[in-house]
Amino acid sequence: MNVVREIAFVPARKTLVLLVFSAIVLSSACRKPSQPRSQVTIQLEGQPHAFHVGPETVSLKLTDPLGKPIPGAQVSLEGNMSHAGMAPVFSNATEVAAGSYRGVVEFSMAGDWVMTVHVRLADGQQFERQFEFKGVRSD
């Protein structure tokens, strides 16, 4: 009786190991390939200040790994309140100098906002970065 159990158990163990291995391989194959760390720096220009409800200018600078400005990019801004239920605001930024971009965002409500900057370089590469705008004021 023991022999029969061992013979029946060995194929079941092999099947289990094969299933676990297959699940691991398939789950890693379904994931998006990890992107290399961005070689583009996206930074806010100027001193951070308290934004107010209404139109506000957001200035950004794009640089390469050597700190050189990156001209010719398409830059768009997406502002979302940090709590659910509010419609996002969108704006396109225009290049005002080599690697410097400016867009006007219409903050519709006081509170904390998260600004996602979407960048598409001339060669088609895409990057994004999020900035927190805490305490947008109504006054």
Tab-separated table of N, CA and C in Angstrom:
chain	number	residue	atom	x	y	z
A	1	MET	N	0.816	-1.184	0.000
A	1	MET	CA	0.000	0.000	0.000
A	1	MET	C	0.868	1.259	0.000
A	2	ASN	N	1.956	1.252	0.779
A	2	ASN	CA	2.872	2.382	0.788
A	2	ASN	C	3.477	2.620	-0.584
A	3	VAL	N	3.829	1.578	-1.273
A	3	VAL	CA	4.446	1.691	-2.593
A	3	VAL	C	3.486	2.355	-3.563
A	4	VAL	N	2.254	1.985	-3.516
A	4	VAL	CA	1.260	2.569	-4.408
A	4	VAL	C	1.117	4.059	-4.131
A	5	ARG	N	1.094	4.446	-2.887
A	5	ARG	CA	0.990	5.872	-2.551
A	5	ARG	C	2.192	6.647	-3.070
A	6	GLU	N	3.372	6.118	-2.888
A	6	GLU	CA	4.567	6.814	-3.354
A	6	GLU	C	4.560	6.945	-4.862
A	7	ILE	N	4.173	5.935	-5.573
A	7	ILE	CA	4.136	5.993	-7.031
A	7	ILE	C	3.104	7.024	-7.481
A	8	ALA	N	1.961	7.060	-6.848
A	8	ALA	CA	0.925	8.024	-7.205
A	8	ALA	C	1.331	9.439	-6.796
A	9	PHE	N	2.093	9.596	-5.741
A	9	PHE	CA	2.474	10.909	-5.234
A	9	PHE	C	3.546	11.566	-6.098
A	10	VAL	N	4.478	10.789	-6.615
A	10	VAL	CA	5.575	11.346	-7.414
A	10	VAL	C	5.050	12.066	-8.646
A	11	PRO	N	4.172	11.478	-9.466
A	11	PRO	CA	3.662	12.230	-10.610
A	11	PRO	C	2.876	13.474	-10.183
A	12	ALA	N	2.156	13.394	-9.079
A	12	ALA	CA	1.409	14.557	-8.612
A	12	ALA	C	2.357	15.680	-8.209
A	13	ARG	N	3.471	15.359	-7.564
A	13	ARG	CA	4.454	16.365	-7.167
A	13	ARG	C	5.089	16.980	-8.411
A	14	LYS	N	5.442	16.164	-9.383
A	14	LYS	CA	6.031	16.686	-10.620
A	14	LYS	C	5.042	17.599	-11.341
A	15	THR	N	3.782	17.204	-11.350
A	15	THR	CA	2.758	18.027	-11.987
A	15	THR	C	2.622	19.360	-11.262
A	16	LEU	N	2.635	19.327	-9.951
A	16	LEU	CA	2.528	20.551	-9.168
A	16	LEU	C	3.722	21.470	-9.430
A	17	VAL	N	4.917	20.914	-9.432
A	17	VAL	CA	6.125	21.705	-9.702
A	17	VAL	C	6.046	22.303	-11.101
A	18	LEU	N	5.613	21.521	-12.069
A	18	LEU	CA	5.489	22.002	-13.441
A	18	LEU	C	4.451	23.125	-13.533
A	19	LEU	N	3.345	22.987	-12.840
A	19	LEU	CA	2.315	24.028	-12.844
A	19	LEU	C	2.816	25.324	-12.214
A	20	VAL	N	3.502	25.226	-11.093
A	20	VAL	CA	4.040	26.418	-10.430
A	20	VAL	C	5.071	27.096	-11.325
A	21	PHE	N	5.963	26.325	-11.907
A	21	PHE	CA	6.984	26.875	-12.804
A	21	PHE	C	6.322	27.560	-14.003
A	22	SER	N	5.318	26.918	-14.590
A	22	SER	CA	4.611	27.496	-15.740
A	22	SER	C	3.925	28.802	-15.357
A	23	ALA	N	3.322	28.837	-14.185
A	23	ALA	CA	2.650	30.058	-13.731
A	23	ALA	C	3.644	31.201	-13.570
A	24	ILE	N	4.808	30.904	-13.034
A	24	ILE	CA	5.838	31.941	-12.863
A	24	ILE	C	6.294	32.458	-14.216
A	25	VAL	N	6.570	31.560	-15.145
A	25	VAL	CA	7.032	31.959	-16.480
A	25	VAL	C	5.958	32.786	-17.181
A	26	LEU	N	4.717	32.330	-17.139
A	26	LEU	CA	3.638	33.055	-17.808
A	26	LEU	C	3.380	34.412	-17.178
A	27	SER	N	3.442	34.504	-15.863
A	27	SER	CA	3.189	35.795	-15.224
A	27	SER	C	4.286	36.796	-15.554
A	28	SER	N	5.508	36.346	-15.674
A	28	SER	CA	6.576	37.281	-16.035
A	28	SER	C	6.487	37.660	-17.501
A	29	ALA	N	5.970	36.791	-18.343
A	29	ALA	CA	5.832	37.097	-19.763
A	29	ALA	C	4.698	38.083	-20.010
A	30	CYS	N	3.723	38.136	-19.122
A	30	CYS	CA	2.576	39.026	-19.296
A	30	CYS	C	2.857	40.445	-18.820
A	31	ARG	N	3.890	40.646	-18.040
A	31	ARG	CA	4.215	41.975	-17.529
A	31	ARG	C	4.796	42.840	-18.624
A	32	LYS	N	4.553	44.137	-18.511
A	32	LYS	CA	5.191	45.071	-19.423
A	32	LYS	C	6.690	45.013	-19.188
A	33	PRO	N	7.473	45.114	-20.253
A	33	PRO	CA	8.915	45.145	-20.021
A	33	PRO	C	9.273	46.399	-19.240
A	34	SER	N	10.188	46.250	-18.309
A	34	SER	CA	10.559	47.408	-17.509
A	34	SER	C	11.355	48.375	-18.366
A	35	GLN	N	10.993	49.656	-18.262
A	35	GLN	CA	11.704	50.667	-19.013
A	35	GLN	C	12.981	51.018	-18.272
A	36	PRO	N	14.026	51.318	-19.031
A	36	PRO	CA	15.232	51.776	-18.356
A	36	PRO	C	14.943	53.108	-17.677
A	37	ARG	N	15.688	53.395	-16.645
A	37	ARG	CA	15.494	54.667	-15.951
A	37	ARG	C	15.624	55.808	-16.936
A	38	SER	N	14.778	56.766	-16.750
A	38	SER	CA	14.722	57.892	-17.663
A	38	SER	C	16.061	58.622	-17.720
A	39	GLN	N	16.480	58.889	-18.924
A	39	GLN	CA	17.682	59.676	-19.132
A	39	GLN	C	17.325	61.147	-19.319
A	40	VAL	N	16.056	61.457	-19.139
A	40	VAL	CA	15.574	62.822	-19.274
A	40	VAL	C	15.184	63.333	-17.890
A	41	THR	N	15.644	64.527	-17.561
A	41	THR	CA	15.254	65.154	-16.302
A	41	THR	C	14.164	66.170	-16.602
A	42	ILE	N	13.059	66.051	-15.886
A	42	ILE	CA	11.954	66.996	-16.003
A	42	ILE	C	11.878	67.723	-14.664
A	43	GLN	N	12.105	69.029	-14.683
A	43	GLN	CA	12.072	69.764	-13.420
A	43	GLN	C	11.259	71.041	-13.555
A	44	LEU	N	10.660	71.434	-12.441
A	44	LEU	CA	9.959	72.712	-12.398
A	44	LEU	C	10.991	73.820	-12.389
A	45	GLU	N	10.757	74.863	-13.171
A	45	GLU	CA	11.668	76.004	-13.174
A	45	GLU	C	11.198	77.029	-12.156
A	46	GLY	N	12.151	77.745	-11.604
A	46	GLY	CA	11.817	78.796	-10.652
A	46	GLY	C	11.523	78.243	-9.277
A	47	GLN	N	11.196	79.138	-8.388
A	47	GLN	CA	10.894	78.763	-7.007
A	47	GLN	C	9.456	78.278	-6.903
A	48	PRO	N	9.250	77.197	-6.159
A	48	PRO	CA	7.864	76.777	-5.938
A	48	PRO	C	7.123	77.864	-5.166
A	49	HIS	N	5.898	78.077	-5.534
A	49	HIS	CA	5.082	79.055	-4.813
A	49	HIS	C	3.678	78.504	-4.659
A	50	ALA	N	2.905	79.168	-3.863
A	50	ALA	CA	1.523	78.736	-3.647
A	50	ALA	C	0.693	79.123	-4.868
A	51	PHE	N	0.111	78.132	-5.498
A	51	PHE	CA	-0.755	78.395	-6.636
A	51	PHE	C	-2.146	78.756	-6.131
A	52	HIS	N	-2.899	79.427	-6.978
A	52	HIS	CA	-4.256	79.845	-6.649
A	52	HIS	C	-5.231	79.238	-7.648
A	53	VAL	N	-6.496	79.158	-7.245
A	53	VAL	CA	-7.546	78.724	-8.159
A	53	VAL	C	-7.571	79.696	-9.334
A	54	GLY	N	-7.713	79.154	-10.523
A	54	GLY	CA	-7.706	79.962	-11.737
A	54	GLY	C	-6.480	79.622	-12.566
A	55	PRO	N	-6.199	80.428	-13.576
A	55	PRO	CA	-5.067	80.126	-14.455
A	55	PRO	C	-3.725	80.380	-13.766
A	56	GLU	N	-2.842	79.416	-13.868
A	56	GLU	CA	-1.485	79.526	-13.313
A	56	GLU	C	-0.493	79.016	-14.353
A	57	THR	N	0.646	79.671	-14.442
A	57	THR	CA	1.683	79.263	-15.386
A	57	THR	C	2.608	78.248	-14.733
A	58	VAL	N	2.809	77.135	-15.424
A	58	VAL	CA	3.727	76.089	-14.971
A	58	VAL	C	4.904	76.088	-15.940
A	59	SER	N	6.113	76.290	-15.414
A	59	SER	CA	7.328	76.330	-16.228
A	59	SER	C	8.186	75.114	-15.927
A	60	LEU	N	8.664	74.469	-16.981
A	60	LEU	CA	9.438	73.236	-16.858
A	60	LEU	C	10.712	73.322	-17.662
A	61	LYS	N	11.671	72.508	-17.266
A	61	LYS	CA	12.922	72.418	-18.009
A	61	LYS	C	13.225	70.945	-18.252
A	62	LEU	N	13.572	70.609	-19.492
A	62	LEU	CA	13.957	69.251	-19.863
A	62	LEU	C	15.442	69.236	-20.175
A	63	THR	N	16.164	68.313	-19.538
A	63	THR	CA	17.600	68.198	-19.790
A	63	THR	C	17.980	66.739	-19.996
A	64	ASP	N	19.093	66.548	-20.710
A	64	ASP	CA	19.618	65.201	-20.937
A	64	ASP	C	20.551	64.828	-19.783
A	65	PRO	N	21.159	63.627	-19.815
A	65	PRO	CA	22.028	63.206	-18.702
A	65	PRO	C	23.220	64.131	-18.448
A	66	LEU	N	23.628	64.887	-19.464
A	66	LEU	CA	24.751	65.815	-19.289
A	66	LEU	C	24.292	67.199	-18.836
A	67	GLY	N	22.970	67.363	-18.649
A	67	GLY	CA	22.445	68.650	-18.216
A	67	GLY	C	22.157	69.609	-19.352
A	68	LYS	N	22.258	69.133	-20.590
A	68	LYS	CA	21.986	69.998	-21.744
A	68	LYS	C	20.483	70.066	-21.988
A	69	PRO	N	19.976	71.249	-22.375
A	69	PRO	CA	18.545	71.394	-22.647
A	69	PRO	C	18.103	70.495	-23.803
A	70	ILE	N	16.874	70.005	-23.718
A	70	ILE	CA	16.304	69.176	-24.781
A	70	ILE	C	15.230	69.993	-25.494
A	71	PRO	N	15.526	70.465	-26.700
A	71	PRO	CA	14.536	71.239	-27.454
A	71	PRO	C	13.635	70.319	-28.285
A	72	GLY	N	12.549	70.892	-28.780
A	72	GLY	CA	11.706	70.200	-29.747
A	72	GLY	C	10.800	69.117	-29.206
A	73	ALA	N	10.539	69.108	-27.917
A	73	ALA	CA	9.666	68.082	-27.335
A	73	ALA	C	8.215	68.561	-27.345
A	74	GLN	N	7.304	67.608	-27.312
A	74	GLN	CA	5.888	67.911	-27.101
A	74	GLN	C	5.614	67.661	-25.624
A	75	VAL	N	5.120	68.677	-24.948
A	75	VAL	CA	4.897	68.578	-23.505
A	75	VAL	C	3.435	68.896	-23.210
A	76	SER	N	2.790	68.005	-22.482
A	76	SER	CA	1.415	68.262	-22.059
A	76	SER	C	1.315	68.076	-20.549
A	77	LEU	N	0.369	68.773	-19.969
A	77	LEU	CA	0.174	68.767	-18.522
A	77	LEU	C	-1.209	68.211	-18.205
A	78	GLU	N	-1.268	67.394	-17.167
A	78	GLU	CA	-2.538	66.826	-16.706
A	78	GLU	C	-2.613	67.007	-15.199
A	79	GLY	N	-3.549	67.830	-14.756
A	79	GLY	CA	-3.703	68.088	-13.331
A	79	GLY	C	-4.883	67.328	-12.763
A	80	ASN	N	-4.648	66.633	-11.661
A	80	ASN	CA	-5.696	65.884	-10.973
A	80	ASN	C	-5.682	66.249	-9.503
A	81	MET	N	-6.864	66.419	-8.945
A	81	MET	CA	-6.945	66.633	-7.505
A	81	MET	C	-6.553	65.335	-6.824
A	82	SER	N	-6.015	65.452	-5.625
A	82	SER	CA	-5.529	64.260	-4.929
A	82	SER	C	-6.663	63.392	-4.403
A	83	HIS	N	-7.888	63.887	-4.430
A	83	HIS	CA	-9.029	63.054	-4.020
A	83	HIS	C	-9.884	62.735	-5.245
A	84	ALA	N	-10.586	61.642	-5.176
A	84	ALA	CA	-11.384	61.169	-6.310
A	84	ALA	C	-12.609	62.046	-6.536
A	85	GLY	N	-13.126	61.964	-7.746
A	85	GLY	CA	-14.388	62.615	-8.051
A	85	GLY	C	-14.285	63.935	-8.783
A	86	MET	N	-13.100	64.446	-8.984
A	86	MET	CA	-12.939	65.723	-9.676
A	86	MET	C	-12.419	65.474	-11.088
A	87	ALA	N	-12.901	66.273	-12.024
A	87	ALA	CA	-12.446	66.155	-13.409
A	87	ALA	C	-11.019	66.691	-13.522
A	88	PRO	N	-10.175	66.032	-14.304
A	88	PRO	CA	-8.813	66.533	-14.495
A	88	PRO	C	-8.806	67.781	-15.373
A	89	VAL	N	-7.716	68.527	-15.301
A	89	VAL	CA	-7.510	69.676	-16.185
A	89	VAL	C	-6.312	69.367	-17.068
A	90	PHE	N	-6.364	69.859	-18.306
A	90	PHE	CA	-5.318	69.561	-19.275
A	90	PHE	C	-4.801	70.848	-19.896
A	91	SER	N	-3.540	70.816	-20.304
A	91	SER	CA	-2.931	71.958	-20.977
A	91	SER	C	-1.722	71.474	-21.762
A	92	ASN	N	-1.437	72.144	-22.864
A	92	ASN	CA	-0.204	71.884	-23.600
A	92	ASN	C	0.795	72.968	-23.236
A	93	ALA	N	2.037	72.577	-23.103
A	93	ALA	CA	3.100	73.542	-22.820
A	93	ALA	C	3.830	73.832	-24.126
A	94	THR	N	4.261	75.062	-24.290
A	94	THR	CA	5.008	75.445	-25.486
A	94	THR	C	6.448	75.746	-25.102
A	95	GLU	N	7.336	75.531	-26.056
A	95	GLU	CA	8.757	75.782	-25.818
A	95	GLU	C	9.013	77.282	-25.915
A	96	VAL	N	9.596	77.855	-24.872
A	96	VAL	CA	9.876	79.292	-24.836
A	96	VAL	C	11.366	79.581	-24.997
A	97	ALA	N	12.188	78.579	-24.805
A	97	ALA	CA	13.640	78.642	-25.008
A	97	ALA	C	14.090	77.189	-25.119
A	98	ALA	N	15.317	76.966	-25.557
A	98	ALA	CA	15.803	75.590	-25.722
A	98	ALA	C	15.650	74.809	-24.419
A	99	GLY	N	14.779	73.811	-24.432
A	99	GLY	CA	14.581	72.967	-23.263
A	99	GLY	C	13.666	73.526	-22.194
A	100	SER	N	13.164	74.753	-22.367
A	100	SER	CA	12.254	75.367	-21.389
A	100	SER	C	10.850	75.437	-21.977
A	101	TYR	N	9.883	74.990	-21.184
A	101	TYR	CA	8.503	74.883	-21.648
A	101	TYR	C	7.574	75.528	-20.635
A	102	ARG	N	6.486	76.136	-21.142
A	102	ARG	CA	5.520	76.800	-20.282
A	102	ARG	C	4.108	76.452	-20.718
A	103	GLY	N	3.275	76.185	-19.719
A	103	GLY	CA	1.863	75.937	-19.979
A	103	GLY	C	1.024	76.600	-18.915
A	104	VAL	N	-0.193	76.945	-19.283
A	104	VAL	CA	-1.118	77.556	-18.331
A	104	VAL	C	-2.143	76.503	-17.937
A	105	VAL	N	-2.246	76.274	-16.641
A	105	VAL	CA	-3.180	75.291	-16.098
A	105	VAL	C	-4.274	76.040	-15.350
A	106	GLU	N	-5.504	75.647	-15.590
A	106	GLU	CA	-6.659	76.261	-14.928
A	106	GLU	C	-7.043	75.406	-13.725
A	107	PHE	N	-6.526	75.779	-12.543
A	107	PHE	CA	-6.884	75.054	-11.319
A	107	PHE	C	-8.336	75.395	-10.986
A	108	SER	N	-9.187	74.383	-10.960
A	108	SER	CA	-10.623	74.606	-10.809
A	108	SER	C	-11.099	74.617	-9.362
A	109	MET	N	-10.221	74.233	-8.437
A	109	MET	CA	-10.654	74.121	-7.043
A	109	MET	C	-9.445	74.206	-6.117
A	110	ALA	N	-9.669	74.710	-4.927
A	110	ALA	CA	-8.607	74.749	-3.921
A	110	ALA	C	-8.345	73.339	-3.402
A	111	GLY	N	-7.117	73.105	-2.976
A	111	GLY	CA	-6.754	71.802	-2.416
A	111	GLY	C	-5.434	71.311	-2.977
A	112	ASP	N	-5.188	70.026	-2.809
A	112	ASP	CA	-3.939	69.414	-3.269
A	112	ASP	C	-4.129	68.815	-4.656
A	113	TRP	N	-3.168	69.087	-5.536
A	113	TRP	CA	-3.213	68.613	-6.914
A	113	TRP	C	-1.966	67.797	-7.216
A	114	VAL	N	-2.098	66.885	-8.160
A	114	VAL	CA	-0.963	66.140	-8.699
A	114	VAL	C	-0.898	66.473	-10.182
A	115	MET	N	0.243	67.002	-10.616
A	115	MET	CA	0.435	67.376	-12.012
A	115	MET	C	1.306	66.322	-12.683
A	116	THR	N	0.756	65.682	-13.710
A	116	THR	CA	1.532	64.725	-14.496
A	116	THR	C	2.002	65.434	-15.751
A	117	VAL	N	3.308	65.420	-15.971
A	117	VAL	CA	3.902	66.028	-17.153
A	117	VAL	C	4.206	64.900	-18.132
A	118	HIS	N	3.586	64.976	-19.312
A	118	HIS	CA	3.800	63.984	-20.362
A	118	HIS	C	4.728	64.597	-21.401
A	119	VAL	N	5.809	63.892	-21.730
A	119	VAL	CA	6.805	64.404	-22.670
A	119	VAL	C	6.996	63.401	-23.798
A	120	ARG	N	6.961	63.923	-25.022
A	120	ARG	CA	7.289	63.109	-26.196
A	120	ARG	C	8.437	63.816	-26.912
A	121	LEU	N	9.588	63.148	-26.963
A	121	LEU	CA	10.760	63.739	-27.600
A	121	LEU	C	10.643	63.653	-29.114
A	122	ALA	N	11.486	64.398	-29.803
A	122	ALA	CA	11.466	64.419	-31.264
A	122	ALA	C	11.698	63.032	-31.856
A	123	ASP	N	12.443	62.163	-31.148
A	123	ASP	CA	12.710	60.813	-31.658
A	123	ASP	C	11.613	59.814	-31.290
A	124	GLY	N	10.534	60.290	-30.654
A	124	GLY	CA	9.405	59.430	-30.323
A	124	GLY	C	9.410	58.858	-28.916
A	125	GLN	N	10.517	58.966	-28.193
A	125	GLN	CA	10.544	58.463	-26.816
A	125	GLN	C	9.551	59.251	-25.964
A	126	GLN	N	8.921	58.548	-25.025
A	126	GLN	CA	7.942	59.192	-24.155
A	126	GLN	C	8.338	59.016	-22.697
A	127	PHE	N	8.130	60.068	-21.931
A	127	PHE	CA	8.441	60.065	-20.508
A	127	PHE	C	7.328	60.791	-19.780
A	128	GLU	N	7.225	60.545	-18.498
A	128	GLU	CA	6.308	61.334	-17.681
A	128	GLU	C	6.845	61.427	-16.263
A	129	ARG	N	6.410	62.474	-15.592
A	129	ARG	CA	6.794	62.673	-14.198
A	129	ARG	C	5.652	63.375	-13.491
A	130	GLN	N	5.481	63.055	-12.227
A	130	GLN	CA	4.427	63.684	-11.436
A	130	GLN	C	5.027	64.647	-10.420
A	131	PHE	N	4.333	65.765	-10.258
A	131	PHE	CA	4.700	66.761	-9.258
A	131	PHE	C	3.483	67.012	-8.376
A	132	GLU	N	3.715	67.212	-7.091
A	132	GLU	CA	2.626	67.542	-6.175
A	132	GLU	C	2.551	69.054	-6.019
A	133	PHE	N	1.343	69.569	-6.143
A	133	PHE	CA	1.073	70.980	-5.897
A	133	PHE	C	0.153	71.014	-4.678
A	134	LYS	N	0.754	71.165	-3.522
A	134	LYS	CA	-0.019	71.126	-2.274
A	134	LYS	C	-0.559	72.514	-1.944
A	135	GLY	N	-1.796	72.525	-1.508
A	135	GLY	CA	-2.380	73.759	-0.990
A	135	GLY	C	-2.705	74.813	-2.018
A	136	VAL	N	-3.247	74.427	-3.174
A	136	VAL	CA	-3.737	75.436	-4.111
A	136	VAL	C	-4.830	76.206	-3.373
A	137	ARG	N	-4.700	77.539	-3.387
A	137	ARG	CA	-5.586	78.374	-2.560
A	137	ARG	C	-6.685	79.025	-3.392
A	138	SER	N	-7.770	79.322	-2.726
A	138	SER	CA	-8.893	79.967	-3.413
A	138	SER	C	-8.804	81.491	-3.359
A	139	ASP	N	-7.909	82.057	-2.560
A	139	ASP	CA	-7.813	83.520	-2.450
A	139	ASP	C	-6.733	84.098	-3.313
